[in-house]
Structures are given as C-alpha cells and as structure tokens.
C-alpha cells in the first residue's frame, strides 16, 4: 500500500519498562479511558470523541502475538474479509503531541498475522485464555496490524474488520500507545456480547459459529474490560467504534 512505511525508531521493550514508571499508581501502570461518540469535523476529516464517562482502567496484557515491528498505515485490512470496522482512537493529554497508536487483532477465522504459518499452510495453535509470554512468529504476514501518528487533536483512525474469536478468549482488539519512543499504555478493546453474536451470525464469521467465551467468563475482561468498550454505531454495512484514551504521561 502507498501509505505503508516503517517507523524510523524501533520501540524497545526496555523503553517500555522505563515508561511504566510514568504511569505508576499503587502497584501498576494505569491509563484513563473515556468512551464516547466520535464527531466528524468539517475540516481535514478529523474527529473528536464526546465524553460519555470518565473512569480509570488498569493496564492489560499485550498477549503472546505482539510483533515489535510497526507499519504506519490507516487501512490494515490487506484484503481480509469481514464486517468493516472503523476505529477512532483519541489520545487525550495536554502534554502529548504526535503519539503513536498501535493496534493488532485476529481475522474472521481467529488467526493473527505473523502466526498463521502461511508458508506451511497449517494454522498456528490458538493462544488460549492465559495470554502470557510471547510466541515466536511463524510467518511474515502483516494483516490486521498497524500504527497511526496522532496530530494536534490526538486522533488516530484505522480501517479494519470486526475481529474474529479464538478458543479461550472473548472478542478483543489489542492496542498500545507510544510517546517519544516510550510505551505509555497497553490495553485491549472489547465489544458487547450481543454485538459479537450479531456479527458472527453472518459470513465469513458464521463458518466458525459463536465464541466459546463471553465477556463475563474472560479473565482479562474481568480486569477492566467493561470500561474498555468503544461506543459503537452503524456505518453502511459495518460499524464505527470510538474511544478516548486519556494517557497519563
């Protein structure tokens, strides 16, 4: 794609550990999440999130399928079939300019790029419910992964598809926020069970049926998932999901 390019600096795990100190709050790093409807601005195609509620939510595991090699691009679908989803993620902090928001999630069949063993033709084993550790990539695919730089409004917009599900986890999207080469937030976005059920009743998701885990039975969702639900609205044949990330820097 013409808008694909590599971020010049690599964001190391060592920098992430340093950044955790910036977010420390009585035993862990915390970020302020604020859900809200997104309003499209008349100029430059920008959007802002209107506050619906303002709460503190804990950091969440990055899971085993994070790859520390980021593609800066708005459209991350790479032709993957699925219900269209536009993510509008706003980083809110008066002191932050040009943050990098990064997202990754599985496709309609529950596979992550980089772990689909494309070369051998056999899918990677599902990560299960624990989400700990880091799995070694099995392929060079990059679908449904990407990063965006925020501007003065703090907005990052991604064109993707509604995420699928895999055994042992409820539906989710992973995200990170980086500022000045430091990782300042790691989290996951979730969706209402009723919306998941509706999306998964149609192709290409219907081939896998309904997930074996609901939000209430997901161990990671229990750590703040109810406060990490984007505000959702219909847009054509798909959806727009908007949430504001009030990162403490």
Coordinates of C-alpha atoms in Angstrom, one line a residue:
X1 CA 0.0 0.0 0.0
X2 CA 1.2 3.5 -0.8
X3 CA 0.8 4.7 2.8
X4 CA 2.8 1.9 4.3
X5 CA 6.2 2.8 5.8
X6 CA 8.2 1.7 8.7
X7 CA 8.5 3.9 11.8
X8 CA 12.1 5.2 11.9
X9 CA 12.7 4.4 15.5
X10 CA 12.1 0.9 17.0
X11 CA 10.2 0.9 20.2
X12 CA 12.1 -1.5 22.5
X13 CA 10.8 -3.4 25.5
X14 CA 13.5 -1.7 27.6
X15 CA 11.9 1.7 26.8
X16 CA 8.5 0.2 27.7
X17 CA 9.8 -0.7 31.2
X18 CA 11.1 2.9 31.7
X19 CA 7.7 4.3 30.5
X20 CA 5.9 2.1 33.1
X21 CA 7.2 4.4 35.8
X22 CA 5.4 7.3 34.2
X23 CA 2.1 5.6 34.7
X24 CA 2.7 4.1 38.2
X25 CA -0.2 4.1 40.5
X26 CA -0.1 2.0 43.7
X27 CA 1.1 -1.3 42.2
X28 CA 0.7 -0.9 38.5
X29 CA 0.6 1.3 35.4
X30 CA -2.8 2.9 34.7
X31 CA -4.4 4.8 31.9
X32 CA -7.5 6.9 31.8
X33 CA -10.1 5.5 29.4
X34 CA -13.1 7.6 28.3
X35 CA -15.7 6.1 26.0
X36 CA -17.6 8.4 23.6
X37 CA -19.3 9.0 20.3
X38 CA -16.9 10.4 17.6
X39 CA -17.9 13.6 15.7
X40 CA -16.5 14.2 12.3
X41 CA -15.0 17.7 12.0
X42 CA -15.7 19.7 8.8
X43 CA -12.0 20.4 8.1
X44 CA -9.2 17.9 7.4
X45 CA -11.5 14.9 8.0
X46 CA -10.7 14.9 11.7
X47 CA -12.9 13.6 14.6
X48 CA -13.2 14.2 18.3
X49 CA -14.6 12.0 21.0
X50 CA -17.5 13.4 23.0
X51 CA -17.3 12.2 26.6
X52 CA -19.8 9.6 27.8
X53 CA -18.0 8.7 31.0
X54 CA -14.6 9.1 32.6
X55 CA -13.0 6.2 34.5
X56 CA -9.6 4.7 35.4
X57 CA -8.9 1.3 33.9
X58 CA -5.8 -0.9 34.6
X59 CA -3.2 -1.9 32.0
X60 CA -3.9 -5.2 30.3
X61 CA -1.6 -7.9 28.9
X62 CA -0.2 -7.4 25.4
X63 CA -0.8 -11.2 24.7
X64 CA 1.6 -13.6 23.1
X65 CA 1.1 -12.3 19.5
X66 CA 2.6 -8.8 19.6
X67 CA 5.3 -8.1 17.0
X68 CA 7.7 -5.2 17.7
X69 CA 7.9 -4.0 14.0
X70 CA 5.3 -1.5 13.2
X71 CA 3.6 -0.5 10.0
X72 CA 2.3 3.1 9.9
X73 CA -1.0 2.9 7.9
X74 CA -4.6 3.7 8.2
X75 CA -6.0 0.7 6.3
X76 CA -4.8 -2.5 7.9
X77 CA -7.2 -5.0 6.2
X78 CA -4.9 -6.2 3.5
X79 CA -7.9 -7.7 1.7
X80 CA -9.1 -9.7 4.7
X81 CA -12.8 -10.5 4.5
X82 CA -15.1 -9.3 7.3
X83 CA -17.6 -6.7 8.5
X84 CA -16.0 -3.3 8.1
X85 CA -14.9 -1.6 11.3
X86 CA -13.6 2.0 11.6
X87 CA -11.7 2.6 14.8
X88 CA -11.5 6.2 16.1
X89 CA -9.0 6.3 19.0
X90 CA -8.2 9.6 20.6
X91 CA -5.2 10.1 22.9
X92 CA -6.1 12.8 25.4
X93 CA -3.3 14.5 27.3
X94 CA -2.5 18.2 27.0
X95 CA 1.2 17.5 27.1
X96 CA 1.2 14.8 24.4
X97 CA 1.8 15.6 20.7
X98 CA 2.3 13.1 17.9
X99 CA 1.7 9.9 19.9
X100 CA 1.8 6.6 18.0
X101 CA -1.3 4.4 18.5
X102 CA -0.8 0.7 17.5
X103 CA -3.4 -2.0 17.1
X104 CA -3.5 -5.7 16.2
X105 CA -6.2 -8.4 16.2
X106 CA -7.1 -11.7 14.7
X107 CA -9.1 -12.2 11.5
X108 CA -12.5 -13.7 11.0
X109 CA -11.1 -17.2 11.4
X110 CA -9.3 -16.4 14.6
X111 CA -5.8 -16.2 13.1
X112 CA -3.2 -13.5 13.8
X113 CA -0.8 -12.3 11.1
X114 CA 2.7 -13.5 11.7
X115 CA 1.4 -16.6 13.4
X116 CA -0.7 -18.2 10.7
X117 CA 2.1 -20.5 9.5
X118 CA 1.3 -19.3 5.9
X119 CA 4.4 -21.0 4.5
X120 CA 3.4 -24.4 5.7
X121 CA -0.3 -24.0 5.1
X122 CA -1.2 -25.0 8.6
X123 CA -2.7 -22.5 11.1
X124 CA -0.9 -21.6 14.3
X125 CA -2.3 -23.1 17.5
X126 CA -4.7 -20.8 19.3
X127 CA -3.1 -18.8 22.2
X128 CA -5.7 -19.9 24.7
X129 CA -7.0 -17.9 27.6
X130 CA -3.8 -17.1 29.5
X131 CA -2.3 -14.6 27.1
X132 CA 1.1 -14.7 28.8
X133 CA 4.6 -14.9 27.3
X134 CA 5.5 -14.2 23.7
X135 CA 5.1 -16.6 20.8
X136 CA 7.8 -16.8 18.1
X137 CA 6.3 -15.6 14.7
X138 CA 5.7 -18.4 12.2
X139 CA 5.2 -16.3 9.0
X140 CA 5.9 -12.9 7.5
X141 CA 2.2 -11.9 7.1
X142 CA 1.2 -8.5 8.4
X143 CA -2.6 -8.2 8.0
X144 CA -4.7 -6.5 10.7
X145 CA -1.7 -4.8 12.3
X146 CA -0.8 -1.1 12.0
X147 CA 0.1 2.1 13.7
X148 CA -1.0 5.7 13.3
X149 CA 0.5 9.0 14.5
X150 CA -1.9 11.3 16.2
X151 CA -1.9 15.0 15.3
X152 CA -3.0 18.1 17.4
X153 CA -6.4 16.6 18.1
X154 CA -4.9 13.3 19.3
X155 CA -6.9 11.3 16.9
X156 CA -5.9 8.0 15.2
X157 CA -8.2 6.3 12.7
X158 CA -7.9 2.7 11.5
X159 CA -9.9 1.0 8.7
X160 CA -10.1 -2.7 9.6
X161 CA -12.6 -5.5 10.0
X162 CA -14.5 -6.7 13.1
X163 CA -12.2 -9.1 14.9
X164 CA -12.9 -12.8 15.0
X165 CA -12.5 -15.0 18.0
X166 CA -10.4 -17.9 19.1
X167 CA -10.6 -20.6 21.7
X168 CA -10.4 -19.4 25.3
X169 CA -10.8 -15.6 24.7
X170 CA -13.6 -13.2 24.2
X171 CA -13.6 -10.9 21.2
X172 CA -10.9 -8.2 21.6
X173 CA -8.5 -5.8 19.9
X174 CA -5.0 -5.1 21.3
X175 CA -3.6 -1.6 21.4
X176 CA -0.5 0.2 22.6
X177 CA 0.3 4.0 22.8
X178 CA 3.9 5.1 22.4
X179 CA 5.1 8.6 23.1
X180 CA 8.7 9.7 22.4
X181 CA 9.8 6.1 21.9
X182 CA 8.3 5.0 25.2
X183 CA 5.4 2.7 25.7
X184 CA 2.8 4.6 27.8
X185 CA -0.3 2.3 27.5
X186 CA -1.0 -1.3 26.8
X187 CA -4.7 -2.3 26.6
X188 CA -7.4 -4.2 24.9
X189 CA -10.7 -3.1 23.5
X190 CA -13.9 -5.2 23.8
X191 CA -17.4 -5.4 22.4
X192 CA -20.8 -6.2 23.8
X193 CA -21.7 -9.9 23.6
X194 CA -24.9 -9.1 21.8
X195 CA -23.0 -7.3 19.0
X196 CA -20.5 -10.2 18.8
X197 CA -23.4 -12.6 18.3
X198 CA -24.9 -10.5 15.6
X199 CA -21.7 -10.1 13.6
X200 CA -20.8 -13.8 14.0
X201 CA -24.1 -14.9 12.6
X202 CA -23.1 -13.8 9.1
X203 CA -20.3 -14.7 6.7
X204 CA -17.4 -15.1 6.9
X205 CA -17.6 -15.4 10.7
X206 CA -20.6 -17.8 10.6
X207 CA -18.3 -20.6 9.4
X208 CA -16.8 -20.7 12.9
X209 CA -20.0 -20.3 14.8
X210 CA -20.4 -18.4 18.1
X211 CA -17.4 -18.0 20.5
X212 CA -16.9 -20.4 23.4
X213 CA -16.2 -17.5 25.8
X214 CA -18.3 -14.5 26.7
X215 CA -17.1 -11.2 28.2
X216 CA -18.2 -12.3 31.7
X217 CA -16.2 -15.5 31.5
X218 CA -13.0 -13.9 30.1
X219 CA -10.3 -13.5 32.8
X220 CA -8.7 -10.4 31.1
X221 CA -12.1 -8.7 30.5
X222 CA -12.6 -9.0 34.3
X223 CA -9.6 -6.7 34.8
X224 CA -11.4 -3.6 33.4
X225 CA -12.9 -4.7 30.1
X226 CA -16.3 -3.2 31.0
X227 CA -14.6 0.2 30.9
X228 CA -12.8 -0.6 27.6
X229 CA -15.9 -0.8 25.4
X230 CA -15.8 1.6 22.4
X231 CA -19.0 3.5 21.7
X232 CA -20.4 1.7 18.6
X233 CA -22.6 2.9 15.8
X234 CA -23.6 1.6 12.4
X235 CA -21.9 2.9 9.2
X236 CA -23.1 1.3 6.0
X237 CA -22.6 -2.4 6.2
X238 CA -20.2 -2.1 9.1
X239 CA -19.5 -0.1 12.3
X240 CA -17.6 2.8 13.8
X241 CA -16.1 2.3 17.2
X242 CA -14.8 5.3 19.2
X243 CA -13.0 5.6 22.5
X244 CA -10.7 8.2 24.1
X245 CA -7.5 7.2 25.8
X246 CA -6.6 9.8 28.4
X247 CA -3.0 8.6 28.9
X248 CA -1.1 9.9 31.9
X249 CA 2.4 10.9 30.8

